[in-house]
mmCIF file of C-alpha atoms in Angstrom:
data_model
loop_
_atom_site.group_PDB
_atom_site.id
_atom_site.type_symbol
_atom_site.label_atom_id
_atom_site.label_comp_id
_atom_site.label_asym_id
_atom_site.label_seq_id
_atom_site.Cartn_x
_atom_site.Cartn_y
_atom_site.Cartn_z
ATOM 1 C CA MET A 1 -31.304 -23.428 -40.776
ATOM 2 C CA GLY A 2 -35.141 -23.666 -39.901
ATOM 3 C CA ALA A 3 -38.127 -23.883 -42.346
ATOM 4 C CA LYS A 4 -41.663 -22.720 -41.864
ATOM 5 C CA LEU A 5 -44.669 -23.972 -44.024
ATOM 6 C CA GLY A 6 -46.692 -21.713 -45.837
ATOM 7 C CA GLN A 7 -50.255 -21.314 -44.493
ATOM 8 C CA ALA A 8 -52.848 -23.017 -46.613
ATOM 9 C CA ILE A 9 -55.161 -20.451 -48.540
ATOM 10 C CA GLY A 10 -58.150 -22.194 -50.089
ATOM 11 C CA GLY A 11 -56.428 -25.721 -49.938
ATOM 12 C CA ARG A 12 -53.470 -24.472 -51.661
ATOM 13 C CA ALA A 13 -49.997 -23.056 -49.971
ATOM 14 C CA ARG A 14 -49.273 -19.461 -50.357
ATOM 15 C CA GLY A 15 -46.741 -18.882 -52.762
ATOM 16 C CA GLY A 16 -48.408 -21.374 -55.132
ATOM 17 C CA GLY A 17 -46.199 -24.626 -54.762
ATOM 18 C CA ASP A 18 -44.883 -26.887 -52.421
ATOM 19 C CA ASP A 19 -42.005 -24.769 -51.615
ATOM 20 C CA LEU A 20 -40.984 -24.034 -48.231
ATOM 21 C CA VAL A 21 -40.637 -20.745 -46.851
ATOM 22 C CA GLU A 22 -37.241 -20.155 -45.112
ATOM 23 C CA ALA A 23 -36.900 -18.413 -41.684
ATOM 24 C CA TYR A 24 -34.273 -15.769 -41.324
ATOM 25 C CA GLU A 25 -34.010 -16.170 -37.522
ATOM 26 C CA ILE A 26 -30.750 -17.383 -35.949
ATOM 27 C CA ASN A 27 -31.069 -20.375 -33.664
ATOM 28 C CA VAL A 28 -29.296 -19.441 -30.519
ATOM 29 C CA THR A 29 -29.776 -22.469 -28.533
ATOM 30 C CA PRO A 30 -26.535 -24.439 -29.494
ATOM 31 C CA PHE A 31 -24.537 -21.308 -28.808
ATOM 32 C CA ILE A 32 -26.207 -20.842 -25.258
ATOM 33 C CA ASP A 33 -25.412 -24.519 -24.586
ATOM 34 C CA VAL A 34 -21.813 -23.982 -25.463
ATOM 35 C CA MET A 35 -21.556 -21.051 -23.307
ATOM 36 C CA LEU A 36 -23.123 -22.809 -20.310
ATOM 37 C CA VAL A 37 -20.437 -25.878 -20.605
ATOM 38 C CA LEU A 38 -17.821 -23.321 -21.001
ATOM 39 C CA LEU A 39 -19.054 -21.626 -17.923
ATOM 40 C CA ILE A 40 -19.038 -25.145 -15.849
ATOM 41 C CA ILE A 41 -15.523 -25.819 -17.101
ATOM 42 C CA PHE A 42 -14.238 -22.488 -15.959
ATOM 43 C CA MET A 43 -16.128 -22.734 -12.517
ATOM 44 C CA VAL A 44 -14.287 -26.276 -11.606
ATOM 45 C CA ALA A 45 -11.104 -25.162 -13.186
ATOM 46 C CA ALA A 46 -10.757 -22.035 -11.257
ATOM 47 C CA PRO A 47 -10.161 -23.517 -7.690
ATOM 48 C CA LEU A 48 -7.639 -25.885 -9.245
ATOM 49 C CA ALA A 49 -5.558 -23.074 -10.680
ATOM 50 C CA THR A 50 -4.641 -21.676 -7.157
ATOM 51 C CA VAL A 51 -1.554 -23.261 -5.579
ATOM 52 C CA ASP A 52 -1.327 -24.192 -2.006
ATOM 53 C CA LEU A 53 1.883 -25.653 -1.141
ATOM 54 C CA GLY A 54 4.600 -25.116 1.765
ATOM 55 C CA VAL A 55 7.566 -23.206 0.347
ATOM 56 C CA ASP A 56 11.257 -22.770 1.434
ATOM 57 C CA LEU A 57 11.954 -19.187 0.905
ATOM 58 C CA PRO A 58 15.359 -18.336 1.825
ATOM 59 C CA ALA A 59 17.121 -19.529 -1.256
ATOM 60 C CA SER A 60 17.174 -17.243 -4.441
ATOM 61 C CA ALA A 61 17.881 -18.086 -8.107
ATOM 62 C CA VAL A 62 18.135 -14.436 -9.371
ATOM 63 C CA GLU A 63 21.294 -12.421 -10.392
ATOM 64 C CA PRO A 64 22.640 -10.740 -7.247
ATOM 65 C CA GLN A 65 22.253 -6.691 -7.500
ATOM 66 C CA PRO A 66 25.642 -4.751 -6.986
ATOM 67 C CA ARG A 67 26.214 -4.454 -3.488
ATOM 68 C CA PRO A 68 26.651 -0.800 -1.912
ATOM 69 C CA ASP A 69 29.556 0.241 -0.249
ATOM 70 C CA LYS A 70 28.332 0.241 3.132
ATOM 71 C CA PRO A 71 25.018 -1.954 3.211
ATOM 72 C CA VAL A 72 22.922 -1.560 6.421
ATOM 73 C CA PHE A 73 22.057 -5.088 7.572
ATOM 74 C CA VAL A 74 19.392 -5.886 10.190
ATOM 75 C CA THR A 75 19.293 -9.414 11.321
ATOM 76 C CA VAL A 76 16.554 -11.397 12.947
ATOM 77 C CA LYS A 77 18.205 -14.455 15.049
ATOM 78 C CA PRO A 78 16.406 -17.674 15.748
ATOM 79 C CA ASP A 79 15.806 -16.367 19.483
ATOM 80 C CA LEU A 80 14.185 -13.477 17.888
ATOM 81 C CA SER A 81 16.958 -10.957 19.154
ATOM 82 C CA VAL A 82 17.641 -8.137 16.455
ATOM 83 C CA ALA A 83 20.893 -6.863 15.463
ATOM 84 C CA VAL A 84 22.203 -3.969 13.387
ATOM 85 C CA GLY A 85 25.386 -4.993 11.586
ATOM 86 C CA GLU A 86 27.117 -7.167 14.073
ATOM 87 C CA ASP A 87 25.614 -5.520 17.250
ATOM 88 C CA VAL A 88 22.740 -7.120 18.801
ATOM 89 C CA ILE A 89 20.282 -4.495 19.915
ATOM 90 C CA ALA A 90 16.976 -3.927 21.893
ATOM 91 C CA ARG A 91 13.799 -3.862 19.665
ATOM 92 C CA ASP A 92 12.945 -0.331 21.278
ATOM 93 C CA THR A 93 16.401 1.066 20.173
ATOM 94 C CA LEU A 94 16.295 -0.194 16.520
ATOM 95 C CA THR A 95 15.129 3.359 15.332
ATOM 96 C CA ALA A 96 18.170 5.251 16.774
ATOM 97 C CA THR A 97 20.674 2.653 16.169
ATOM 98 C CA LEU A 98 19.392 2.697 12.331
ATOM 99 C CA ASP A 99 19.434 6.579 12.107
ATOM 100 C CA GLY A 100 23.066 6.483 13.406
ATOM 101 C CA ALA A 101 24.010 3.960 10.874
ATOM 102 C CA THR A 102 22.573 5.626 7.862
ATOM 103 C CA GLN A 103 23.344 9.086 9.045
ATOM 104 C CA GLY A 104 19.502 9.810 9.427
ATOM 105 C CA LYS A 105 19.102 9.138 5.507
ATOM 106 C CA LYS A 106 15.681 7.469 5.626
ATOM 107 C CA ASP A 107 15.707 6.615 1.839
ATOM 108 C CA GLU A 108 18.624 4.166 2.338
ATOM 109 C CA ARG A 109 17.834 0.566 1.496
ATOM 110 C CA ILE A 110 17.810 -1.552 4.568
ATOM 111 C CA TYR A 111 18.995 -5.298 4.003
ATOM 112 C CA LEU A 112 16.820 -7.394 6.332
ATOM 113 C CA ARG A 113 18.090 -11.033 7.075
ATOM 114 C CA ALA A 114 16.340 -13.677 8.942
ATOM 115 C CA ASP A 115 16.995 -17.351 10.339
ATOM 116 C CA LYS A 116 14.942 -20.112 8.699
ATOM 117 C CA ALA A 117 13.591 -20.779 12.202
ATOM 118 C CA VAL A 118 12.202 -17.381 12.533
ATOM 119 C CA SER A 119 8.360 -17.304 11.700
ATOM 120 C CA TYR A 120 6.750 -15.064 9.270
ATOM 121 C CA GLY A 121 4.806 -13.095 11.846
ATOM 122 C CA ASP A 122 8.157 -12.394 13.629
ATOM 123 C CA LEU A 123 9.558 -11.119 10.612
ATOM 124 C CA MET A 124 6.802 -8.989 9.616
ATOM 125 C CA GLU A 125 6.824 -7.464 13.220
ATOM 126 C CA VAL A 126 10.427 -6.370 12.397
ATOM 127 C CA MET A 127 9.464 -5.179 9.169
ATOM 128 C CA ASN A 128 6.600 -3.033 10.779
ATOM 129 C CA LEU A 129 9.389 -1.482 12.970
ATOM 130 C CA LEU A 130 11.355 -0.650 10.289
ATOM 131 C CA ARG A 131 8.516 0.989 8.388
ATOM 132 C CA ASN A 132 7.397 2.928 11.320
ATOM 133 C CA ALA A 133 10.950 4.140 11.819
ATOM 134 C CA GLY A 134 10.434 5.593 8.179
ATOM 135 C CA TYR A 135 12.597 3.207 6.276
ATOM 136 C CA LEU A 136 10.672 2.126 3.488
ATOM 137 C CA LYS A 137 13.415 0.647 1.417
ATOM 138 C CA ILE A 138 13.789 -2.937 2.592
ATOM 139 C CA ALA A 139 15.422 -5.780 0.911
ATOM 140 C CA LEU A 140 15.018 -9.357 1.798
ATOM 141 C CA VAL A 141 18.484 -11.205 1.829
ATOM 142 C CA GLY A 142 18.571 -14.841 1.193
ATOM 143 C CA LEU A 143 21.286 -17.316 0.005
ATOM 144 C CA ASP A 144 22.287 -17.991 -3.591
ATOM 145 C CA GLY A 145 20.026 -20.909 -4.702
ATOM 146 C CA ARG A 146 21.646 -21.197 -8.144
ATOM 147 C CA SER A 147 23.559 -24.346 -8.712
#
């Protein structure tokens, strides 16, 4: 808390004594200092919070969902060929083959499998083909990683 000295009037302090007058102003300097230190700490810590690690995604540790009666599997093989069910097809016939496998129901879930050797970009190309064909419910299939 700060104090102000009274002004001298005729050689004497105002108020008639040696009393100090209290200042009712808040000193915000320590508050500003603390806020600047916190700002610096968060600026340094924020880039460290991001994770930049290589991951191996094919295994999953969640409970498997109940399997439908006749699931439709689209498989991307290591040589980038595409198969619907067990039949290898050309990429340009993917829409017609899926329409036949799902009886034209575009809201049916398509299960997409890919080998570990398939790059992410190649997998995204197949997913884009599925989306362009109108199949928006795509489930990625992986190995059960629970031990």
